[in-house]
């Protein structure tokens, strides 16, 4: 065999092994739910941004949970049952610590309904930093990350329940020192655990400021979920961030037709620019509010299936495109693995 033939054969072999490696990586991805690990391929139809309970009255860690878990379950259960006809298999609960995160409540709800639920580690600086532990002022990103990594490795408190992603929240386009610390801590936690970073953000410029910090730590944008991206009015900025590889979370689906048409317009744009593979869809709905009679008003988790899907199909979206957004993308987004910027 001539040397050029040999080197061509080696190249083919290398290419084949690369393809096998890539497909194995995808097949092997796992997701961490409140009842244990599952293969990402089992997530099925997923709601990637919802809430079971949020306690905005909870200002710091010294305020105890002032609700009865059984009452919350009784109130929330019918809304979970409503998801069954739409084959929703996985529900991502985005309530962070100091805002009412309750892993045991979620685990019980998951066992009662058979729906997989993910909870999170991380802290939320949005809402004017009212939901942060006081110690944060004196903590370095490394010290904050150590707390989150400990939850990821050993479970939250003594529950034995592990977080399935990192949830942070920032305040403004101009990141505060605290905002920057949280993003840096999220990067360090990601590099150690492979958990995806979800950040309550809003405008594209604020997402971009965070992606700049990710870059400094060598974390790939595909490890970042830009939450509440639908508030951005510049399609150009949406496209830039999607093309960088970050997840664009359009998580404001609601009954209101004007809001639905706005979302469908955004999705048409993402489709026309071939970016549907970066989109996540959810309602940011729920939730039980401790202190209010029977948990207060509760927004259901079904508008995506009962109305938005119909709007999208009438505009020419195919079943395959919808499945890309509600099945494939969440498995890819939440599949645990370290995502470093390729050198
Ligand atoms: Zn939310």
PDB file of N, CA and C in Angstrom, residues 100-191:
ATOM      1  N   UNK A 100     -37.874  29.789  47.991  1.00  0.00           N
ATOM      2  CA  UNK A 100     -38.841  28.723  48.208  1.00  0.00           C
ATOM      3  C   UNK A 100     -38.486  27.382  47.598  1.00  0.00           C
ATOM      4  N   UNK A 101     -37.218  27.205  47.198  1.00  0.00           N
ATOM      5  CA  UNK A 101     -36.821  25.884  46.673  1.00  0.00           C
ATOM      6  C   UNK A 101     -37.092  24.819  47.725  1.00  0.00           C
ATOM      7  N   UNK A 102     -37.770  23.737  47.319  1.00  0.00           N
ATOM      8  CA  UNK A 102     -38.132  22.690  48.280  1.00  0.00           C
ATOM      9  C   UNK A 102     -37.991  21.321  47.607  1.00  0.00           C
ATOM     10  N   UNK A 103     -36.774  20.764  47.635  1.00  0.00           N
ATOM     11  CA  UNK A 103     -36.525  19.513  46.905  1.00  0.00           C
ATOM     12  C   UNK A 103     -37.409  18.352  47.359  1.00  0.00           C
ATOM     13  N   UNK A 104     -37.705  18.288  48.658  1.00  0.00           N
ATOM     14  CA  UNK A 104     -38.527  17.165  49.137  1.00  0.00           C
ATOM     15  C   UNK A 104     -39.962  17.259  48.624  1.00  0.00           C
ATOM     16  N   UNK A 105     -40.473  18.475  48.576  1.00  0.00           N
ATOM     17  CA  UNK A 105     -41.814  18.693  48.022  1.00  0.00           C
ATOM     18  C   UNK A 105     -41.838  18.238  46.556  1.00  0.00           C
ATOM     19  N   UNK A 106     -40.798  18.612  45.822  1.00  0.00           N
ATOM     20  CA  UNK A 106     -40.731  18.252  44.396  1.00  0.00           C
ATOM     21  C   UNK A 106     -40.620  16.734  44.226  1.00  0.00           C
ATOM     22  N   UNK A 107     -39.829  16.091  45.104  1.00  0.00           N
ATOM     23  CA  UNK A 107     -39.662  14.636  45.001  1.00  0.00           C
ATOM     24  C   UNK A 107     -40.989  13.935  45.260  1.00  0.00           C
ATOM     25  N   UNK A 108     -41.737  14.443  46.220  1.00  0.00           N
ATOM     26  CA  UNK A 108     -43.031  13.821  46.523  1.00  0.00           C
ATOM     27  C   UNK A 108     -44.003  13.998  45.348  1.00  0.00           C
ATOM     28  N   UNK A 109     -43.979  15.189  44.785  1.00  0.00           N
ATOM     29  CA  UNK A 109     -44.843  15.474  43.634  1.00  0.00           C
ATOM     30  C   UNK A 109     -44.465  14.568  42.451  1.00  0.00           C
ATOM     31  N   UNK A 110     -43.165  14.366  42.275  1.00  0.00           N
ATOM     32  CA  UNK A 110     -42.685  13.521  41.184  1.00  0.00           C
ATOM     33  C   UNK A 110     -43.142  12.076  41.391  1.00  0.00           C
ATOM     34  N   UNK A 111     -43.007  11.586  42.629  1.00  0.00           N
ATOM     35  CA  UNK A 111     -43.431  10.198  42.911  1.00  0.00           C
ATOM     36  C   UNK A 111     -44.928  10.032  42.716  1.00  0.00           C
ATOM     37  N   UNK A 112     -45.693  11.051  43.102  1.00  0.00           N
ATOM     38  CA  UNK A 112     -47.158  10.952  42.994  1.00  0.00           C
ATOM     39  C   UNK A 112     -47.644  11.015  41.549  1.00  0.00           C
ATOM     40  N   UNK A 113     -46.890  11.719  40.673  1.00  0.00           N
ATOM     41  CA  UNK A 113     -47.379  11.943  39.308  1.00  0.00           C
ATOM     42  C   UNK A 113     -46.632  11.126  38.256  1.00  0.00           C
ATOM     43  N   UNK A 114     -45.423  10.642  38.605  1.00  0.00           N
ATOM     44  CA  UNK A 114     -44.608   9.936  37.610  1.00  0.00           C
ATOM     45  C   UNK A 114     -43.917  10.872  36.644  1.00  0.00           C
ATOM     46  N   UNK A 115     -44.019  12.188  36.891  1.00  0.00           N
ATOM     47  CA  UNK A 115     -43.328  13.156  36.020  1.00  0.00           C
ATOM     48  C   UNK A 115     -41.955  13.456  36.634  1.00  0.00           C
ATOM     49  N   UNK A 116     -40.907  13.373  35.813  1.00  0.00           N
ATOM     50  CA  UNK A 116     -39.559  13.700  36.303  1.00  0.00           C
ATOM     51  C   UNK A 116     -39.484  15.194  36.606  1.00  0.00           C
ATOM     52  N   UNK A 117     -38.838  15.546  37.711  1.00  0.00           N
ATOM     53  CA  UNK A 117     -38.680  16.970  38.061  1.00  0.00           C
ATOM     54  C   UNK A 117     -37.204  17.260  38.339  1.00  0.00           C
ATOM     55  N   UNK A 118     -36.732  18.384  37.833  1.00  0.00           N
ATOM     56  CA  UNK A 118     -35.364  18.827  38.132  1.00  0.00           C
ATOM     57  C   UNK A 118     -35.440  20.010  39.088  1.00  0.00           C
ATOM     58  N   UNK A 119     -34.523  20.034  40.078  1.00  0.00           N
ATOM     59  CA  UNK A 119     -34.366  21.232  40.902  1.00  0.00           C
ATOM     60  C   UNK A 119     -32.959  21.779  40.672  1.00  0.00           C
ATOM     61  N   UNK A 120     -32.587  22.818  41.410  1.00  0.00           N
ATOM     62  CA  UNK A 120     -31.347  23.523  41.076  1.00  0.00           C
ATOM     63  C   UNK A 120     -30.511  23.881  42.289  1.00  0.00           C
ATOM     64  N   UNK A 121     -29.251  24.256  41.998  1.00  0.00           N
ATOM     65  CA  UNK A 121     -28.412  24.919  42.988  1.00  0.00           C
ATOM     66  C   UNK A 121     -28.136  26.308  42.438  1.00  0.00           C
ATOM     67  N   UNK A 122     -27.718  27.238  43.288  1.00  0.00           N
ATOM     68  CA  UNK A 122     -27.442  28.596  42.804  1.00  0.00           C
ATOM     69  C   UNK A 122     -28.222  29.624  43.590  1.00  0.00           C
ATOM     70  N   UNK A 123     -27.864  30.893  43.411  1.00  0.00           N
ATOM     71  CA  UNK A 123     -28.525  31.993  44.125  1.00  0.00           C
ATOM     72  C   UNK A 123     -29.002  33.043  43.147  1.00  0.00           C
ATOM     73  N   UNK A 124     -29.966  33.822  43.611  1.00  0.00           N
ATOM     74  CA  UNK A 124     -30.710  34.735  42.743  1.00  0.00           C
ATOM     75  C   UNK A 124     -30.522  36.174  43.215  1.00  0.00           C
ATOM     76  N   UNK A 125     -29.823  36.970  42.402  1.00  0.00           N
ATOM     77  CA  UNK A 125     -29.571  38.363  42.801  1.00  0.00           C
ATOM     78  C   UNK A 125     -30.649  39.312  42.283  1.00  0.00           C
ATOM     79  N   UNK A 126     -31.462  38.849  41.318  1.00  0.00           N
ATOM     80  CA  UNK A 126     -32.531  39.712  40.800  1.00  0.00           C
ATOM     81  C   UNK A 126     -33.491  40.046  41.950  1.00  0.00           C
ATOM     82  N   UNK A 127     -34.482  40.920  41.668  1.00  0.00           N
ATOM     83  CA  UNK A 127     -35.365  41.388  42.733  1.00  0.00           C
ATOM     84  C   UNK A 127     -34.526  42.142  43.785  1.00  0.00           C
ATOM     85  N   UNK A 128     -33.590  42.936  43.285  1.00  0.00           N
ATOM     86  CA  UNK A 128     -32.751  43.805  44.129  1.00  0.00           C
ATOM     87  C   UNK A 128     -32.003  43.104  45.241  1.00  0.00           C
ATOM     88  N   UNK A 129     -31.521  41.923  44.946  1.00  0.00           N
ATOM     89  CA  UNK A 129     -30.638  41.174  45.847  1.00  0.00           C
ATOM     90  C   UNK A 129     -31.290  40.873  47.196  1.00  0.00           C
ATOM     91  N   UNK A 130     -32.648  40.785  47.201  1.00  0.00           N
ATOM     92  CA  UNK A 130     -33.345  40.527  48.470  1.00  0.00           C
ATOM     93  C   UNK A 130     -33.324  39.050  48.858  1.00  0.00           C
ATOM     94  N   UNK A 131     -32.943  38.191  47.907  1.00  0.00           N
ATOM     95  CA  UNK A 131     -33.032  36.753  48.178  1.00  0.00           C
ATOM     96  C   UNK A 131     -31.655  36.101  48.228  1.00  0.00           C
ATOM     97  N   UNK A 132     -30.731  36.802  48.836  1.00  0.00           N
ATOM     98  CA  UNK A 132     -29.361  36.284  48.924  1.00  0.00           C
ATOM     99  C   UNK A 132     -28.973  36.130  50.391  1.00  0.00           C
ATOM    100  N   UNK A 133     -28.099  35.184  50.682  1.00  0.00           N
ATOM    101  CA  UNK A 133     -27.619  35.092  52.063  1.00  0.00           C
ATOM    102  C   UNK A 133     -26.709  36.297  52.362  1.00  0.00           C
ATOM    103  N   UNK A 134     -26.772  36.777  53.590  1.00  0.00           N
ATOM    104  CA  UNK A 134     -26.008  37.996  53.936  1.00  0.00           C
ATOM    105  C   UNK A 134     -24.511  37.803  53.725  1.00  0.00           C
ATOM    106  N   UNK A 135     -24.035  36.586  53.931  1.00  0.00           N
ATOM    107  CA  UNK A 135     -22.585  36.317  53.844  1.00  0.00           C
ATOM    108  C   UNK A 135     -22.021  36.586  52.443  1.00  0.00           C
ATOM    109  N   UNK A 136     -22.887  36.684  51.445  1.00  0.00           N
ATOM    110  CA  UNK A 136     -22.384  36.775  50.071  1.00  0.00           C
ATOM    111  C   UNK A 136     -21.415  37.943  49.866  1.00  0.00           C
ATOM    112  N   UNK A 137     -21.655  39.024  50.607  1.00  0.00           N
ATOM    113  CA  UNK A 137     -20.804  40.214  50.457  1.00  0.00           C
ATOM    114  C   UNK A 137     -19.329  39.869  50.661  1.00  0.00           C
ATOM    115  N   UNK A 138     -19.057  38.960  51.598  1.00  0.00           N
ATOM    116  CA  UNK A 138     -17.656  38.642  51.924  1.00  0.00           C
ATOM    117  C   UNK A 138     -17.167  37.375  51.232  1.00  0.00           C
ATOM    118  N   UNK A 139     -17.980  36.827  50.351  1.00  0.00           N
ATOM    119  CA  UNK A 139     -17.583  35.562  49.726  1.00  0.00           C
ATOM    120  C   UNK A 139     -16.976  35.788  48.343  1.00  0.00           C
ATOM    121  N   UNK A 140     -15.984  34.982  48.023  1.00  0.00           N
ATOM    122  CA  UNK A 140     -15.393  35.029  46.681  1.00  0.00           C
ATOM    123  C   UNK A 140     -16.195  34.085  45.784  1.00  0.00           C
ATOM    124  N   UNK A 141     -16.051  34.222  44.455  1.00  0.00           N
ATOM    125  CA  UNK A 141     -16.731  33.268  43.561  1.00  0.00           C
ATOM    126  C   UNK A 141     -16.362  31.824  43.905  1.00  0.00           C
ATOM    127  N   UNK A 142     -15.105  31.606  44.294  1.00  0.00           N
ATOM    128  CA  UNK A 142     -14.656  30.241  44.638  1.00  0.00           C
ATOM    129  C   UNK A 142     -15.407  29.722  45.863  1.00  0.00           C
ATOM    130  N   UNK A 143     -15.607  30.598  46.851  1.00  0.00           N
ATOM    131  CA  UNK A 143     -16.318  30.163  48.075  1.00  0.00           C
ATOM    132  C   UNK A 143     -17.799  29.887  47.780  1.00  0.00           C
ATOM    133  N   UNK A 144     -18.385  30.720  46.930  1.00  0.00           N
ATOM    134  CA  UNK A 144     -19.794  30.498  46.561  1.00  0.00           C
ATOM    135  C   UNK A 144     -19.904  29.181  45.780  1.00  0.00           C
ATOM    136  N   UNK A 145     -19.003  29.011  44.823  1.00  0.00           N
ATOM    137  CA  UNK A 145     -19.033  27.789  44.007  1.00  0.00           C
ATOM    138  C   UNK A 145     -18.866  26.552  44.896  1.00  0.00           C
ATOM    139  N   UNK A 146     -18.057  26.659  45.942  1.00  0.00           N
ATOM    140  CA  UNK A 146     -17.843  25.506  46.826  1.00  0.00           C
ATOM    141  C   UNK A 146     -19.163  25.051  47.456  1.00  0.00           C
ATOM    142  N   UNK A 147     -20.022  26.015  47.802  1.00  0.00           N
ATOM    143  CA  UNK A 147     -21.338  25.682  48.390  1.00  0.00           C
ATOM    144  C   UNK A 147     -22.194  24.942  47.352  1.00  0.00           C
ATOM    145  N   UNK A 148     -22.200  25.449  46.149  1.00  0.00           N
ATOM    146  CA  UNK A 148     -23.041  24.857  45.090  1.00  0.00           C
ATOM    147  C   UNK A 148     -22.500  23.483  44.663  1.00  0.00           C
ATOM    148  N   UNK A 149     -21.173  23.399  44.569  1.00  0.00           N
ATOM    149  CA  UNK A 149     -20.570  22.116  44.161  1.00  0.00           C
ATOM    150  C   UNK A 149     -20.857  21.053  45.221  1.00  0.00           C
ATOM    151  N   UNK A 150     -20.834  21.477  46.482  1.00  0.00           N
ATOM    152  CA  UNK A 150     -21.147  20.538  47.560  1.00  0.00           C
ATOM    153  C   UNK A 150     -22.591  20.013  47.405  1.00  0.00           C
ATOM    154  N   UNK A 151     -23.515  20.895  47.062  1.00  0.00           N
ATOM    155  CA  UNK A 151     -24.902  20.441  46.833  1.00  0.00           C
ATOM    156  C   UNK A 151     -24.958  19.453  45.670  1.00  0.00           C
ATOM    157  N   UNK A 152     -24.205  19.774  44.618  1.00  0.00           N
ATOM    158  CA  UNK A 152     -24.224  18.904  43.427  1.00  0.00           C
ATOM    159  C   UNK A 152     -23.635  17.532  43.734  1.00  0.00           C
ATOM    160  N   UNK A 153     -22.609  17.515  44.580  1.00  0.00           N
ATOM    161  CA  UNK A 153     -21.948  16.233  44.845  1.00  0.00           C
ATOM    162  C   UNK A 153     -22.591  15.452  45.978  1.00  0.00           C
ATOM    163  N   UNK A 154     -23.049  16.164  47.014  1.00  0.00           N
ATOM    164  CA  UNK A 154     -23.533  15.472  48.218  1.00  0.00           C
ATOM    165  C   UNK A 154     -25.026  15.633  48.481  1.00  0.00           C
ATOM    166  N   UNK A 155     -25.693  16.397  47.644  1.00  0.00           N
ATOM    167  CA  UNK A 155     -27.123  16.586  47.842  1.00  0.00           C
ATOM    168  C   UNK A 155     -27.406  17.884  48.595  1.00  0.00           C
ATOM    169  N   UNK A 156     -28.668  18.320  48.519  1.00  0.00           N
ATOM    170  CA  UNK A 156     -29.091  19.585  49.118  1.00  0.00           C
ATOM    171  C   UNK A 156     -29.441  19.343  50.591  1.00  0.00           C
ATOM    172  N   UNK A 157     -28.719  20.029  51.488  1.00  0.00           N
ATOM    173  CA  UNK A 157     -28.929  19.813  52.932  1.00  0.00           C
ATOM    174  C   UNK A 157     -28.769  18.340  53.243  1.00  0.00           C
ATOM    175  N   UNK A 158     -29.701  17.805  54.022  1.00  0.00           N
ATOM    176  CA  UNK A 158     -29.617  16.368  54.326  1.00  0.00           C
ATOM    177  C   UNK A 158     -30.672  15.554  53.565  1.00  0.00           C
ATOM    178  N   UNK A 159     -31.141  16.131  52.435  1.00  0.00           N
ATOM    179  CA  UNK A 159     -32.211  15.452  51.685  1.00  0.00           C
ATOM    180  C   UNK A 159     -31.686  14.324  50.805  1.00  0.00           C
ATOM    181  N   UNK A 160     -30.397  14.389  50.448  1.00  0.00           N
ATOM    182  CA  UNK A 160     -29.860  13.410  49.501  1.00  0.00           C
ATOM    183  C   UNK A 160     -30.294  13.701  48.073  1.00  0.00           C
ATOM    184  N   UNK A 161     -31.040  14.793  47.877  1.00  0.00           N
ATOM    185  CA  UNK A 161     -31.531  15.144  46.530  1.00  0.00           C
ATOM    186  C   UNK A 161     -30.541  16.100  45.870  1.00  0.00           C
ATOM    187  N   UNK A 162     -30.151  15.757  44.634  1.00  0.00           N
ATOM    188  CA  UNK A 162     -29.139  16.564  43.949  1.00  0.00           C
ATOM    189  C   UNK A 162     -29.758  17.492  42.910  1.00  0.00           C
ATOM    190  N   UNK A 163     -29.138  18.678  42.738  1.00  0.00           N
ATOM    191  CA  UNK A 163     -29.639  19.614  41.726  1.00  0.00           C
ATOM    192  C   UNK A 163     -29.323  19.133  40.317  1.00  0.00           C
ATOM    193  N   UNK A 164     -30.212  19.465  39.363  1.00  0.00           N
ATOM    194  CA  UNK A 164     -30.021  19.063  37.968  1.00  0.00           C
ATOM    195  C   UNK A 164     -29.492  20.185  37.096  1.00  0.00           C
ATOM    196  N   UNK A 165     -29.381  21.408  37.655  1.00  0.00           N
ATOM    197  CA  UNK A 165     -28.808  22.548  36.924  1.00  0.00           C
ATOM    198  C   UNK A 165     -28.476  23.646  37.923  1.00  0.00           C
ATOM    199  N   UNK A 166     -27.835  24.704  37.405  1.00  0.00           N
ATOM    200  CA  UNK A 166     -27.473  25.865  38.230  1.00  0.00           C
ATOM    201  C   UNK A 166     -28.431  26.988  37.871  1.00  0.00           C
ATOM    202  N   UNK A 167     -29.093  27.577  38.863  1.00  0.00           N
ATOM    203  CA  UNK A 167     -29.998  28.705  38.581  1.00  0.00           C
ATOM    204  C   UNK A 167     -29.440  29.954  39.245  1.00  0.00           C
ATOM    205  N   UNK A 168     -29.190  30.967  38.427  1.00  0.00           N
ATOM    206  CA  UNK A 168     -28.815  32.255  38.990  1.00  0.00           C
ATOM    207  C   UNK A 168     -29.760  33.307  38.441  1.00  0.00           C
ATOM    208  N   UNK A 169     -29.713  34.503  39.044  1.00  0.00           N
ATOM    209  CA  UNK A 169     -30.532  35.599  38.541  1.00  0.00           C
ATOM    210  C   UNK A 169     -29.734  36.880  38.687  1.00  0.00           C
ATOM    211  N   UNK A 170     -29.737  37.699  37.659  1.00  0.00           N
ATOM    212  CA  UNK A 170     -28.988  38.954  37.737  1.00  0.00           C
ATOM    213  C   UNK A 170     -29.960  40.120  37.591  1.00  0.00           C
ATOM    214  N   UNK A 171     -29.514  41.322  37.960  1.00  0.00           N
ATOM    215  CA  UNK A 171     -30.407  42.473  38.034  1.00  0.00           C
ATOM    216  C   UNK A 171     -30.524  43.306  36.770  1.00  0.00           C
ATOM    217  N   UNK A 172     -29.393  43.783  36.290  1.00  0.00           N
ATOM    218  CA  UNK A 172     -29.421  44.792  35.223  1.00  0.00           C
ATOM    219  C   UNK A 172     -28.471  44.458  34.098  1.00  0.00           C
ATOM    220  N   UNK A 173     -28.581  45.244  33.025  1.00  0.00           N
ATOM    221  CA  UNK A 173     -27.634  45.102  31.913  1.00  0.00           C
ATOM    222  C   UNK A 173     -26.224  45.345  32.442  1.00  0.00           C
ATOM    223  N   UNK A 174     -26.132  46.388  33.275  1.00  0.00           N
ATOM    224  CA  UNK A 174     -24.855  46.709  33.913  1.00  0.00           C
ATOM    225  C   UNK A 174     -24.729  45.764  35.106  1.00  0.00           C
ATOM    226  N   UNK A 175     -23.924  44.737  34.987  1.00  0.00           N
ATOM    227  CA  UNK A 175     -23.860  43.743  36.063  1.00  0.00           C
ATOM    228  C   UNK A 175     -23.249  44.345  37.324  1.00  0.00           C
ATOM    229  N   UNK A 176     -23.901  44.086  38.473  1.00  0.00           N
ATOM    230  CA  UNK A 176     -23.350  44.548  39.759  1.00  0.00           C
ATOM    231  C   UNK A 176     -22.209  43.615  40.162  1.00  0.00           C
ATOM    232  N   UNK A 177     -21.493  43.990  41.203  1.00  0.00           N
ATOM    233  CA  UNK A 177     -20.404  43.131  41.690  1.00  0.00           C
ATOM    234  C   UNK A 177     -20.966  41.767  42.094  1.00  0.00           C
ATOM    235  N   UNK A 178     -22.147  41.789  42.724  1.00  0.00           N
ATOM    236  CA  UNK A 178     -22.774  40.525  43.145  1.00  0.00           C
ATOM    237  C   UNK A 178     -23.163  39.693  41.928  1.00  0.00           C
ATOM    238  N   UNK A 179     -23.767  40.353  40.937  1.00  0.00           N
ATOM    239  CA  UNK A 179     -24.136  39.644  39.700  1.00  0.00           C
ATOM    240  C   UNK A 179     -22.913  38.942  39.115  1.00  0.00           C
ATOM    241  N   UNK A 180     -21.812  39.702  39.030  1.00  0.00           N
ATOM    242  CA  UNK A 180     -20.588  39.151  38.421  1.00  0.00           C
ATOM    243  C   UNK A 180     -20.072  37.958  39.213  1.00  0.00           C
ATOM    244  N   UNK A 181     -20.150  38.087  40.548  1.00  0.00           N
ATOM    245  CA  UNK A 181     -19.693  36.983  41.409  1.00  0.00           C
ATOM    246  C   UNK A 181     -20.516  35.722  41.162  1.00  0.00           C
ATOM    247  N   UNK A 182     -21.844  35.917  41.018  1.00  0.00           N
ATOM    248  CA  UNK A 182     -22.712  34.747  40.811  1.00  0.00           C
ATOM    249  C   UNK A 182     -22.409  34.075  39.470  1.00  0.00           C
ATOM    250  N   UNK A 183     -22.181  34.884  38.446  1.00  0.00           N
ATOM    251  CA  UNK A 183     -21.887  34.303  37.130  1.00  0.00           C
ATOM    252  C   UNK A 183     -20.548  33.556  37.190  1.00  0.00           C
ATOM    253  N   UNK A 184     -19.566  34.164  37.854  1.00  0.00           N
ATOM    254  CA  UNK A 184     -18.262  33.507  37.980  1.00  0.00           C
ATOM    255  C   UNK A 184     -18.401  32.196  38.767  1.00  0.00           C
ATOM    256  N   UNK A 185     -19.174  32.242  39.850  1.00  0.00           N
ATOM    257  CA  UNK A 185     -19.376  31.027  40.661  1.00  0.00           C
ATOM    258  C   UNK A 185     -20.092  29.952  39.842  1.00  0.00           C
ATOM    259  N   UNK A 186     -21.025  30.393  38.983  1.00  0.00           N
ATOM    260  CA  UNK A 186     -21.742  29.435  38.125  1.00  0.00           C
ATOM    261  C   UNK A 186     -20.773  28.773  37.146  1.00  0.00           C
ATOM    262  N   UNK A 187     -19.833  29.561  36.618  1.00  0.00           N
ATOM    263  CA  UNK A 187     -18.825  28.996  35.700  1.00  0.00           C
ATOM    264  C   UNK A 187     -17.980  27.947  36.424  1.00  0.00           C
ATOM    265  N   UNK A 188     -17.508  28.288  37.606  1.00  0.00           N
ATOM    266  CA  UNK A 188     -16.668  27.350  38.369  1.00  0.00           C
ATOM    267  C   UNK A 188     -17.447  26.075  38.686  1.00  0.00           C
ATOM    268  N   UNK A 189     -18.715  26.237  39.049  1.00  0.00           N
ATOM    269  CA  UNK A 189     -19.550  25.071  39.371  1.00  0.00           C
ATOM    270  C   UNK A 189     -19.775  24.221  38.123  1.00  0.00           C
ATOM    271  N   UNK A 190     -20.003  24.897  37.005  1.00  0.00           N
ATOM    272  CA  UNK A 190     -20.191  24.149  35.754  1.00  0.00           C
ATOM    273  C   UNK A 190     -18.950  23.317  35.427  1.00  0.00           C
ATOM    274  N   UNK A 191     -17.779  23.960  35.525  1.00  0.00           N
ATOM    275  CA  UNK A 191     -16.540  23.262  35.155  1.00  0.00           C
ATOM    276  C   UNK A 191     -16.287  22.045  36.039  1.00  0.00           C
TER     277      UNK A 191
END
